[in-house]
PDB file of C-alpha atoms and ligand atoms in Angstrom:
ATOM      1  CA  MET A   1      -6.165   8.012  -2.512  1.00  0.00           C
ATOM      2  CA  ASP A   2      -5.939   6.677  -6.019  1.00  0.00           C
ATOM      3  CA  VAL A   3      -4.567   3.239  -6.944  1.00  0.00           C
ATOM      4  CA  GLU A   4      -4.392   2.192 -10.579  1.00  0.00           C
ATOM      5  CA  LEU A   5      -3.249  -1.255 -11.694  1.00  0.00           C
ATOM      6  CA  VAL A   6      -0.929  -0.517 -14.620  1.00  0.00           C
ATOM      7  CA  GLN A   7       0.220  -4.019 -15.521  1.00  0.00           C
ATOM      8  CA  GLN A   8       0.071  -7.507 -14.138  1.00  0.00           C
ATOM      9  CA  ALA A   9       1.598 -10.890 -14.851  1.00  0.00           C
ATOM     10  CA  GLY A  10       1.119 -13.816 -12.549  1.00  0.00           C
ATOM     11  CA  THR A  11      -1.682 -16.193 -11.773  1.00  0.00           C
ATOM     12  CA  ASP A  12      -2.621 -18.962  -9.376  1.00  0.00           C
ATOM     13  CA  ALA A  13      -1.646 -21.398 -12.157  1.00  0.00           C
ATOM     14  CA  MET A  14       1.864 -19.910 -12.325  1.00  0.00           C
ATOM     15  CA  VAL A  15       2.312 -20.456  -8.579  1.00  0.00           C
ATOM     16  CA  CYS A  16       1.474 -24.152  -9.094  1.00  0.00           C
ATOM     17  CA  ARG A  17       3.677 -24.464 -12.139  1.00  0.00           C
ATOM     18  CA  ALA A  18       6.660 -22.994 -10.258  1.00  0.00           C
ATOM     19  CA  ALA A  19       6.031 -25.257  -7.264  1.00  0.00           C
ATOM     20  CA  ARG A  20       5.663 -28.423  -9.371  1.00  0.00           C
ATOM     21  CA  VAL A  21       9.047 -28.064 -11.048  1.00  0.00           C
ATOM     22  CA  SER A  22      10.290 -29.806  -7.886  1.00  0.00           C
ATOM     23  CA  THR A  23       8.679 -33.080  -8.920  1.00  0.00           C
ATOM     24  CA  LEU A  24       8.010 -32.688 -12.655  1.00  0.00           C
ATOM     25  CA  GLY A  25      11.164 -31.002 -13.959  1.00  0.00           C
ATOM     26  CA  LYS A  26      10.539 -29.413 -17.340  1.00  0.00           C
ATOM     27  CA  GLU A  27       7.169 -31.165 -17.777  1.00  0.00           C
ATOM     28  CA  PHE A  28       4.298 -28.695 -18.081  1.00  0.00           C
ATOM     29  CA  PRO A  29       1.680 -29.531 -15.419  1.00  0.00           C
ATOM     30  CA  GLU A  30      -1.954 -29.669 -16.480  1.00  0.00           C
ATOM     31  CA  ILE A  31      -4.257 -27.228 -14.735  1.00  0.00           C
ATOM     32  CA  ASN A  32      -6.433 -29.127 -12.286  1.00  0.00           C
ATOM     33  CA  ASP A  33      -8.561 -26.859 -10.129  1.00  0.00           C
ATOM     34  CA  MET A  34      -8.891 -29.239  -7.185  1.00  0.00           C
ATOM     35  CA  LYS A  35      -5.212 -30.178  -7.078  1.00  0.00           C
ATOM     36  CA  ASP A  36      -4.128 -26.572  -7.630  1.00  0.00           C
ATOM     37  CA  ARG A  37      -6.251 -25.373  -4.713  1.00  0.00           C
ATOM     38  CA  GLY A  38      -4.769 -28.123  -2.533  1.00  0.00           C
ATOM     39  CA  LEU A  39      -1.246 -27.221  -3.582  1.00  0.00           C
ATOM     40  CA  ILE A  40      -1.683 -23.480  -2.914  1.00  0.00           C
ATOM     41  CA  ASN A  41      -3.271 -24.312   0.450  1.00  0.00           C
ATOM     42  CA  PHE A  42      -0.244 -26.442   1.333  1.00  0.00           C
ATOM     43  CA  LEU A  43       2.286 -23.840   0.135  1.00  0.00           C
ATOM     44  CA  MET A  44       0.595 -21.091   2.156  1.00  0.00           C
ATOM     45  CA  ARG A  45       0.073 -23.223   5.279  1.00  0.00           C
ATOM     46  CA  ASP A  46       3.671 -24.457   5.392  1.00  0.00           C
ATOM     47  CA  ARG A  47       5.085 -21.114   4.258  1.00  0.00           C
ATOM     48  CA  HIS A  48       6.792 -22.320   1.095  1.00  0.00           C
ATOM     49  CA  GLY A  49       6.974 -18.780  -0.217  1.00  0.00           C
ATOM     50  CA  SER A  50       9.190 -18.796  -3.292  1.00  0.00           C
ATOM     51  CA  PRO A  51       6.544 -20.044  -5.805  1.00  0.00           C
ATOM     52  CA  PHE A  52       4.621 -16.850  -4.988  1.00  0.00           C
ATOM     53  CA  GLU A  53       7.462 -14.729  -6.373  1.00  0.00           C
ATOM     54  CA  HIS A  54       6.742 -15.559 -10.039  1.00  0.00           C
ATOM     55  CA  GLY A  55       4.514 -12.685 -10.908  1.00  0.00           C
ATOM     56  CA  ILE A  56       4.429  -8.935 -11.003  1.00  0.00           C
ATOM     57  CA  PHE A  57       1.958  -6.195 -10.215  1.00  0.00           C
ATOM     58  CA  THR A  58       2.656  -2.577 -11.164  1.00  0.00           C
ATOM     59  CA  PHE A  59       0.521   0.120  -9.538  1.00  0.00           C
ATOM     60  CA  ARG A  60       0.443   3.870  -9.994  1.00  0.00           C
ATOM     61  CA  ILE A  61      -0.475   5.405  -6.689  1.00  0.00           C
ATOM     62  CA  SER A  62      -1.469   8.918  -5.822  1.00  0.00           C
ATOM     63  CA  ALA A  63      -1.275   9.584  -2.085  1.00  0.00           C
ATOM     64  CA  PRO A  64      -0.119  12.174   0.464  1.00  0.00           C
ATOM     65  CA  ILE A  65       3.622  12.234   1.133  1.00  0.00           C
ATOM     66  CA  PHE A  66       3.115  10.783   4.637  1.00  0.00           C
ATOM     67  CA  VAL A  67       1.541   7.682   3.062  1.00  0.00           C
ATOM     68  CA  VAL A  68       4.256   7.453   0.395  1.00  0.00           C
ATOM     69  CA  ARG A  69       6.887   7.493   3.142  1.00  0.00           C
ATOM     70  CA  GLU A  70       5.206   4.601   4.930  1.00  0.00           C
ATOM     71  CA  PHE A  71       4.781   2.667   1.698  1.00  0.00           C
ATOM     72  CA  MET A  72       8.418   2.999   0.700  1.00  0.00           C
ATOM     73  CA  ARG A  73       9.586   1.387   3.941  1.00  0.00           C
ATOM     74  CA  HIS A  74       8.705  -1.863   2.163  1.00  0.00           C
ATOM     75  CA  ARG A  75      11.978  -2.829   0.501  1.00  0.00           C
ATOM     76  CA  ALA A  76      12.022  -6.538  -0.278  1.00  0.00           C
ATOM     77  CA  GLY A  77      10.784  -7.310  -3.790  1.00  0.00           C
ATOM     78  CA  MET A  78       9.600  -3.723  -4.321  1.00  0.00           C
ATOM     79  CA  SER A  79      10.673  -1.323  -7.118  1.00  0.00           C
ATOM     80  CA  TYR A  80       9.779   2.368  -7.012  1.00  0.00           C
ATOM     81  CA  ASN A  81       9.787   5.518  -9.106  1.00  0.00           C
ATOM     82  CA  GLU A  82       8.315   8.761  -7.746  1.00  0.00           C
ATOM     83  CA  GLU A  83       7.438  12.172  -9.095  1.00  0.00           C
ATOM     84  CA  SER A  84      10.287  14.638  -8.545  1.00  0.00           C
ATOM     85  CA  GLY A  85       9.969  17.859  -6.586  1.00  0.00           C
ATOM     86  CA  ARG A  86      13.281  18.937  -8.148  1.00  0.00           C
ATOM     87  CA  TYR A  87      12.418  18.491 -11.816  1.00  0.00           C
ATOM     88  CA  LYS A  88       8.782  19.561 -11.796  1.00  0.00           C
ATOM     89  CA  GLU A  89       6.548  21.946  -9.932  1.00  0.00           C
ATOM     90  CA  LEU A  90       4.356  20.024  -7.537  1.00  0.00           C
ATOM     91  CA  GLU A  91       0.575  20.168  -7.820  1.00  0.00           C
ATOM     92  CA  PRO A  92      -1.613  21.950  -5.263  1.00  0.00           C
ATOM     93  CA  VAL A  93      -3.360  18.734  -4.217  1.00  0.00           C
ATOM     94  CA  PHE A  94      -3.607  18.232  -0.463  1.00  0.00           C
ATOM     95  CA  TYR A  95      -5.133  15.677   1.875  1.00  0.00           C
ATOM     96  CA  VAL A  96      -8.103  16.589   4.026  1.00  0.00           C
ATOM     97  CA  PRO A  97      -9.718  13.707   5.941  1.00  0.00           C
ATOM     98  CA  SER A  98     -13.379  13.043   5.320  1.00  0.00           C
ATOM     99  CA  ASP A  99     -15.878  13.276   8.173  1.00  0.00           C
ATOM    100  CA  LYS A 100     -15.835   9.424   8.244  1.00  0.00           C
ATOM    101  CA  ARG A 101     -12.190   9.344   9.330  1.00  0.00           C
ATOM    102  CA  PRO A 102     -11.926   8.625  13.085  1.00  0.00           C
ATOM    103  CA  LEU A 103      -9.969  11.448  14.730  1.00  0.00           C
ATOM    104  CA  VAL A 104      -9.381  10.516  18.342  1.00  0.00           C
ATOM    105  CA  GLN A 105      -6.733   7.995  19.299  1.00  0.00           C
ATOM    106  CA  VAL A 106      -7.362   5.692  22.259  1.00  0.00           C
ATOM    107  CA  GLY A 107      -5.276   2.870  23.686  1.00  0.00           C
ATOM    108  CA  LYS A 108      -1.504   2.675  23.679  1.00  0.00           C
ATOM    109  CA  ALA A 109       1.296   2.451  21.124  1.00  0.00           C
ATOM    110  CA  GLY A 110       1.132  -0.865  19.298  1.00  0.00           C
ATOM    111  CA  ALA A 111      -2.561  -1.369  20.058  1.00  0.00           C
ATOM    112  CA  TYR A 112      -4.199   1.841  18.984  1.00  0.00           C
ATOM    113  CA  ASP A 113      -7.859   2.185  18.427  1.00  0.00           C
ATOM    114  CA  PHE A 114      -9.665   5.219  17.128  1.00  0.00           C
ATOM    115  CA  LYS A 115     -13.062   6.725  17.696  1.00  0.00           C
ATOM    116  CA  MET A 116     -14.954   9.364  15.771  1.00  0.00           C
ATOM    117  CA  GLY A 117     -14.253  12.961  16.713  1.00  0.00           C
ATOM    118  CA  THR A 118     -16.866  15.531  17.564  1.00  0.00           C
ATOM    119  CA  PHE A 119     -18.067  17.897  14.870  1.00  0.00           C
ATOM    120  CA  GLY A 120     -15.918  20.603  16.522  1.00  0.00           C
ATOM    121  CA  GLN A 121     -12.772  18.457  16.317  1.00  0.00           C
ATOM    122  CA  TRP A 122     -13.424  17.613  12.708  1.00  0.00           C
ATOM    123  CA  TRP A 123     -14.015  21.293  11.885  1.00  0.00           C
ATOM    124  CA  THR A 124     -10.762  22.294  13.646  1.00  0.00           C
ATOM    125  CA  ALA A 125      -8.810  19.625  11.782  1.00  0.00           C
ATOM    126  CA  GLU A 126     -10.197  20.630   8.418  1.00  0.00           C
ATOM    127  CA  GLU A 127      -9.820  24.359   9.020  1.00  0.00           C
ATOM    128  CA  SER A 128      -6.245  23.987  10.325  1.00  0.00           C
ATOM    129  CA  MET A 129      -5.210  21.883   7.360  1.00  0.00           C
ATOM    130  CA  ARG A 130      -6.792  24.188   4.806  1.00  0.00           C
ATOM    131  CA  THR A 131      -5.107  27.235   6.355  1.00  0.00           C
ATOM    132  CA  ALA A 132      -1.709  25.522   6.467  1.00  0.00           C
ATOM    133  CA  TYR A 133      -2.038  24.256   2.883  1.00  0.00           C
ATOM    134  CA  VAL A 134      -3.084  27.627   1.454  1.00  0.00           C
ATOM    135  CA  THR A 135      -0.287  29.433   3.312  1.00  0.00           C
ATOM    136  CA  SER A 136       2.418  26.965   2.361  1.00  0.00           C
ATOM    137  CA  TRP A 137       1.297  26.892  -1.279  1.00  0.00           C
ATOM    138  CA  ASP A 138       1.444  30.711  -1.398  1.00  0.00           C
ATOM    139  CA  MET A 139       4.986  30.653   0.002  1.00  0.00           C
ATOM    140  CA  TYR A 140       6.006  27.950  -2.489  1.00  0.00           C
ATOM    141  CA  GLN A 141       4.670  30.016  -5.397  1.00  0.00           C
ATOM    142  CA  ARG A 142       6.299  33.152  -4.052  1.00  0.00           C
ATOM    143  CA  MET A 143       9.721  31.513  -4.004  1.00  0.00           C
ATOM    144  CA  LEU A 144       9.278  30.031  -7.487  1.00  0.00           C
ATOM    145  CA  ALA A 145       8.192  33.443  -8.811  1.00  0.00           C
ATOM    146  CA  GLU A 146      11.445  34.922  -7.490  1.00  0.00           C
ATOM    147  CA  GLY A 147      13.494  32.322  -9.318  1.00  0.00           C
ATOM    148  CA  ILE A 148      14.282  30.123  -6.342  1.00  0.00           C
ATOM    149  CA  ALA A 149      14.899  26.508  -7.360  1.00  0.00           C
ATOM    150  CA  ARG A 150      12.027  24.016  -6.989  1.00  0.00           C
ATOM    151  CA  GLU A 151      14.237  21.781  -4.841  1.00  0.00           C
ATOM    152  CA  VAL A 152      14.621  24.627  -2.320  1.00  0.00           C
ATOM    153  CA  ALA A 153      11.098  26.022  -2.476  1.00  0.00           C
ATOM    154  CA  ARG A 154       9.478  22.622  -1.845  1.00  0.00           C
ATOM    155  CA  SER A 155      10.744  22.667   1.741  1.00  0.00           C
ATOM    156  CA  VAL A 156       7.637  24.578   2.800  1.00  0.00           C
ATOM    157  CA  LEU A 157       5.173  22.004   1.449  1.00  0.00           C
ATOM    158  CA  PRO A 158       3.633  19.766   4.121  1.00  0.00           C
ATOM    159  CA  VAL A 159       3.434  15.966   4.225  1.00  0.00           C
ATOM    160  CA  GLY A 160      -0.255  16.201   3.311  1.00  0.00           C
ATOM    161  CA  THR A 161       0.778  17.196  -0.237  1.00  0.00           C
ATOM    162  CA  PHE A 162      -0.059  14.492  -2.782  1.00  0.00           C
ATOM    163  CA  SER A 163       2.680  12.725  -4.707  1.00  0.00           C
ATOM    164  CA  ASN A 164       2.548  10.106  -7.468  1.00  0.00           C
ATOM    165  CA  PHE A 165       4.646   6.999  -7.701  1.00  0.00           C
ATOM    166  CA  TYR A 166       4.881   3.631  -9.421  1.00  0.00           C
ATOM    167  CA  VAL A 167       5.514   0.481  -7.461  1.00  0.00           C
ATOM    168  CA  SER A 168       6.138  -2.981  -8.854  1.00  0.00           C
ATOM    169  CA  CYS A 169       6.154  -6.047  -6.670  1.00  0.00           C
ATOM    170  CA  ASN A 170       5.623  -9.775  -6.777  1.00  0.00           C
ATOM    171  CA  PRO A 171       2.696 -11.558  -5.074  1.00  0.00           C
ATOM    172  CA  ARG A 172       4.804 -12.595  -2.092  1.00  0.00           C
ATOM    173  CA  SER A 173       6.024  -9.057  -1.348  1.00  0.00           C
ATOM    174  CA  LEU A 174       2.478  -7.797  -1.954  1.00  0.00           C
ATOM    175  CA  MET A 175       1.148 -10.183   0.717  1.00  0.00           C
ATOM    176  CA  HIS A 176       3.835  -8.980   3.128  1.00  0.00           C
ATOM    177  CA  LEU A 177       2.660  -5.414   2.602  1.00  0.00           C
ATOM    178  CA  LEU A 178      -0.975  -6.434   3.125  1.00  0.00           C
ATOM    179  CA  SER A 179      -0.146  -8.336   6.305  1.00  0.00           C
ATOM    180  CA  LEU A 180       1.276  -5.157   7.843  1.00  0.00           C
ATOM    181  CA  ARG A 181      -0.832  -2.428   6.260  1.00  0.00           C
ATOM    182  CA  THR A 182      -4.328  -3.780   6.733  1.00  0.00           C
ATOM    183  CA  LYS A 183      -6.202  -4.260   9.971  1.00  0.00           C
ATOM    184  CA  SER A 184      -8.044  -7.561   9.909  1.00  0.00           C
ATOM    185  CA  HIS A 185      -9.825  -9.667  12.518  1.00  0.00           C
ATOM    186  CA  ASP A 186      -8.677 -12.774  10.606  1.00  0.00           C
ATOM    187  CA  ALA A 187      -5.006 -11.947  11.011  1.00  0.00           C
ATOM    188  CA  THR A 188      -2.879 -14.176  13.206  1.00  0.00           C
ATOM    189  CA  TYR A 189      -0.606 -11.199  13.881  1.00  0.00           C
ATOM    190  CA  LYS A 190      -2.711  -8.076  14.298  1.00  0.00           C
ATOM    191  CA  SER A 191      -1.459  -4.852  12.797  1.00  0.00           C
ATOM    192  CA  PHE A 192      -2.610  -1.299  13.469  1.00  0.00           C
ATOM    193  CA  PRO A 193      -1.851   0.632  10.273  1.00  0.00           C
ATOM    194  CA  GLN A 194      -2.507   4.284   9.636  1.00  0.00           C
ATOM    195  CA  VAL A 195      -6.001   4.604   8.169  1.00  0.00           C
ATOM    196  CA  GLU A 196      -4.795   6.377   5.015  1.00  0.00           C
ATOM    197  CA  MET A 197      -2.141   3.715   4.388  1.00  0.00           C
ATOM    198  CA  GLN A 198      -4.827   1.060   4.739  1.00  0.00           C
ATOM    199  CA  MET A 199      -6.999   2.941   2.228  1.00  0.00           C
ATOM    200  CA  VAL A 200      -4.224   2.337  -0.312  1.00  0.00           C
ATOM    201  CA  ALA A 201      -3.586  -1.254   0.817  1.00  0.00           C
ATOM    202  CA  ASP A 202      -7.306  -2.108   0.559  1.00  0.00           C
ATOM    203  CA  GLN A 203      -7.372  -1.065  -3.098  1.00  0.00           C
ATOM    204  CA  ILE A 204      -4.253  -3.122  -3.790  1.00  0.00           C
ATOM    205  CA  GLU A 205      -5.837  -6.109  -2.048  1.00  0.00           C
ATOM    206  CA  ALA A 206      -8.987  -5.843  -4.191  1.00  0.00           C
ATOM    207  CA  GLU A 207      -6.881  -6.191  -7.368  1.00  0.00           C
ATOM    208  CA  PHE A 208      -4.862  -9.044  -5.862  1.00  0.00           C
ATOM    209  CA  LYS A 209      -8.043 -10.892  -4.894  1.00  0.00           C
ATOM    210  CA  ARG A 210      -9.508 -10.408  -8.376  1.00  0.00           C
ATOM    211  CA  LEU A 211      -6.399 -11.624 -10.195  1.00  0.00           C
ATOM    212  CA  MET A 212      -5.168 -14.391  -7.878  1.00  0.00           C
ATOM    213  CA  PRO A 213      -8.349 -15.557  -6.116  1.00  0.00           C
ATOM    214  CA  VAL A 214      -7.067 -18.871  -4.774  1.00  0.00           C
ATOM    215  CA  THR A 215      -3.819 -17.397  -3.464  1.00  0.00           C
ATOM    216  CA  HIS A 216      -5.800 -14.627  -1.809  1.00  0.00           C
ATOM    217  CA  GLU A 217      -8.256 -17.108  -0.304  1.00  0.00           C
ATOM    218  CA  MET A 218      -5.445 -19.205   1.196  1.00  0.00           C
ATOM    219  CA  PHE A 219      -3.617 -16.089   2.429  1.00  0.00           C
ATOM    220  CA  THR A 220      -6.761 -15.149   4.359  1.00  0.00           C
ATOM    221  CA  LYS A 221      -7.469 -18.710   5.495  1.00  0.00           C
ATOM    222  CA  HIS A 222      -3.981 -19.048   7.004  1.00  0.00           C
ATOM    223  CA  GLY A 223      -4.156 -15.882   9.054  1.00  0.00           C
ATOM    224  CA  ARG A 224      -2.765 -13.431   6.504  1.00  0.00           C
ATOM    225  CA  VAL A 225       0.768 -14.563   7.317  1.00  0.00           C
ATOM    226  CA  THR A 226       3.199 -13.977   4.459  1.00  0.00           C
ATOM    227  CA  PRO A 227       4.407 -17.365   3.180  1.00  0.00           C
TER     228      PRO A 227
HETATM  229  C1  FAD B   1       1.696  -0.392  12.266  1.00  0.00           C
HETATM  230  C2  FAD B   1       3.090  -0.015  11.867  1.00  0.00           C
HETATM  231  C3  FAD B   1       3.781   0.940  12.598  1.00  0.00           C
HETATM  232  C4  FAD B   1       5.091   1.304  12.229  1.00  0.00           C
HETATM  233  N1  FAD B   1       5.754   2.244  12.961  1.00  0.00           N
HETATM  234  C5  FAD B   1       7.030   2.603  12.622  1.00  0.00           C
HETATM  235  C6  FAD B   1       7.768   3.588  13.368  1.00  0.00           C
HETATM  236  O1  FAD B   1       7.266   4.145  14.334  1.00  0.00           O
HETATM  237  N2  FAD B   1       9.026   3.899  12.965  1.00  0.00           N
HETATM  238  C7  FAD B   1       9.624   3.287  11.902  1.00  0.00           C
HETATM  239  O2  FAD B   1      10.779   3.582  11.574  1.00  0.00           O
HETATM  240  N3  FAD B   1       8.954   2.360  11.176  1.00  0.00           N
HETATM  241  C8  FAD B   1       7.694   2.005  11.502  1.00  0.00           C
HETATM  242  N4  FAD B   1       7.009   1.072  10.751  1.00  0.00           N
HETATM  243  C9  FAD B   1       7.658   0.498   9.553  1.00  0.00           C
HETATM  244  C10 FAD B   1       8.215  -0.908   9.855  1.00  0.00           C
HETATM  245  O3  FAD B   1       9.233  -0.843  10.843  1.00  0.00           O
HETATM  246  C11 FAD B   1       8.773  -1.537   8.564  1.00  0.00           C
HETATM  247  O4  FAD B   1       9.831  -0.729   8.078  1.00  0.00           O
HETATM  248  C12 FAD B   1       7.746  -1.661   7.491  1.00  0.00           C
HETATM  249  O5  FAD B   1       6.537  -2.187   7.994  1.00  0.00           O
HETATM  250  C13 FAD B   1       8.259  -2.581   6.375  1.00  0.00           C
HETATM  251  O6  FAD B   1       8.326  -3.887   6.896  1.00  0.00           O
HETATM  252  P1  FAD B   1       9.492  -4.872   6.513  1.00  0.00           P
HETATM  253  O7  FAD B   1      10.842  -4.321   6.891  1.00  0.00           O
HETATM  254  O8  FAD B   1       9.143  -6.215   7.096  1.00  0.00           O
HETATM  255  O9  FAD B   1       9.336  -4.933   4.925  1.00  0.00           O
HETATM  256  P2  FAD B   1      10.443  -5.120   3.807  1.00  0.00           P
HETATM  257  O10 FAD B   1      11.420  -4.003   3.842  1.00  0.00           O
HETATM  258  O11 FAD B   1       9.700  -5.309   2.531  1.00  0.00           O
HETATM  259  O12 FAD B   1      11.203  -6.436   4.204  1.00  0.00           O
HETATM  260  C14 FAD B   1      10.537  -7.711   4.103  1.00  0.00           C
HETATM  261  C15 FAD B   1      11.270  -8.714   4.948  1.00  0.00           C
HETATM  262  O13 FAD B   1      12.578  -8.904   4.410  1.00  0.00           O
HETATM  263  C16 FAD B   1      13.509  -9.076   5.478  1.00  0.00           C
HETATM  264  N5  FAD B   1      14.466  -7.955   5.453  1.00  0.00           N
HETATM  265  C17 FAD B   1      14.377  -6.828   4.689  1.00  0.00           C
HETATM  266  N6  FAD B   1      15.443  -6.044   4.896  1.00  0.00           N
HETATM  267  C18 FAD B   1      16.200  -6.660   5.807  1.00  0.00           C
HETATM  268  C19 FAD B   1      17.419  -6.341   6.456  1.00  0.00           C
HETATM  269  N7  FAD B   1      18.074  -5.207   6.206  1.00  0.00           N
HETATM  270  N8  FAD B   1      17.938  -7.211   7.341  1.00  0.00           N
HETATM  271  C20 FAD B   1      17.299  -8.368   7.615  1.00  0.00           C
HETATM  272  N9  FAD B   1      16.111  -8.742   7.054  1.00  0.00           N
HETATM  273  C21 FAD B   1      15.590  -7.889   6.169  1.00  0.00           C
HETATM  274  C22 FAD B   1      12.694  -9.093   6.768  1.00  0.00           C
HETATM  275  O14 FAD B   1      12.331 -10.429   7.041  1.00  0.00           O
HETATM  276  C23 FAD B   1      11.476  -8.301   6.397  1.00  0.00           C
HETATM  277  O15 FAD B   1      10.333  -8.585   7.191  1.00  0.00           O
HETATM  278  C24 FAD B   1       5.712   0.699  11.100  1.00  0.00           C
HETATM  279  C25 FAD B   1       5.004  -0.269  10.387  1.00  0.00           C
HETATM  280  C26 FAD B   1       3.707  -0.625  10.742  1.00  0.00           C
HETATM  281  C27 FAD B   1       2.971  -1.655   9.931  1.00  0.00           C
END
């Protein structure tokens, strides 16, 4: 799972500037760390969300197709472009979980928990995936070699095949994604995301925290609820 921050515009100061137009009009507010922290705390607590829309993060993400599908369910404030399986030959890059990835699901839908598998389960998972990937890649290549169009041949490739895409979003839509795609004890509304989706979301969160530390702090303080 590879997440690269490509570009970014937007800061804690911009959130405050957008919010203060309410009372200051075109006046440019001075940066005041104490007041700015208080203002962002208030905006997050009372869910005044629109000042958090003045910013943009663009990420290039490399992830298995099953993660890309989950990611692209996020529509509001999100812009996407993805590698084409029609216009280019896909790469033989496939997902195999590490031995740290819990394999056994316990609990019920909506409140899943996972525990580590046995060595035998992990071996079966890895062996099954490798066999399926090698076979499907051979079939893909065989069809391409016979002149069959990429858009037809790709049908045999599994959802564990890696794809690349760009996503741009504003801080508010980013927080909405984090609220649903991370599992956190601090969250007011608990979510149970797929581990691989959370691996992507965690990397996005690290960049968000680095670039907008006060907004991130208040997001966490107020239960990771999207303002
Ligand atoms: C743990 C987990 C399990 C999931 N399981 C499934 C599953 O089994 N099957 C499945 O299909 N999906 C599943 N999803 C995807 C989920 O249903 C959402 O599509 C996804 O989380 C994006 O959320 P969203 O619609 O709030 O985000 P966005 O599309 O970014 O929308 C953000 C917000 O904008 C508003 N909004 C956006 N579009 C509309 C609209 N058309 N009408 C009204 N308001 C709108 C809503 O307030 C929404 O919350 C799962 C998600 C999670 C986190």
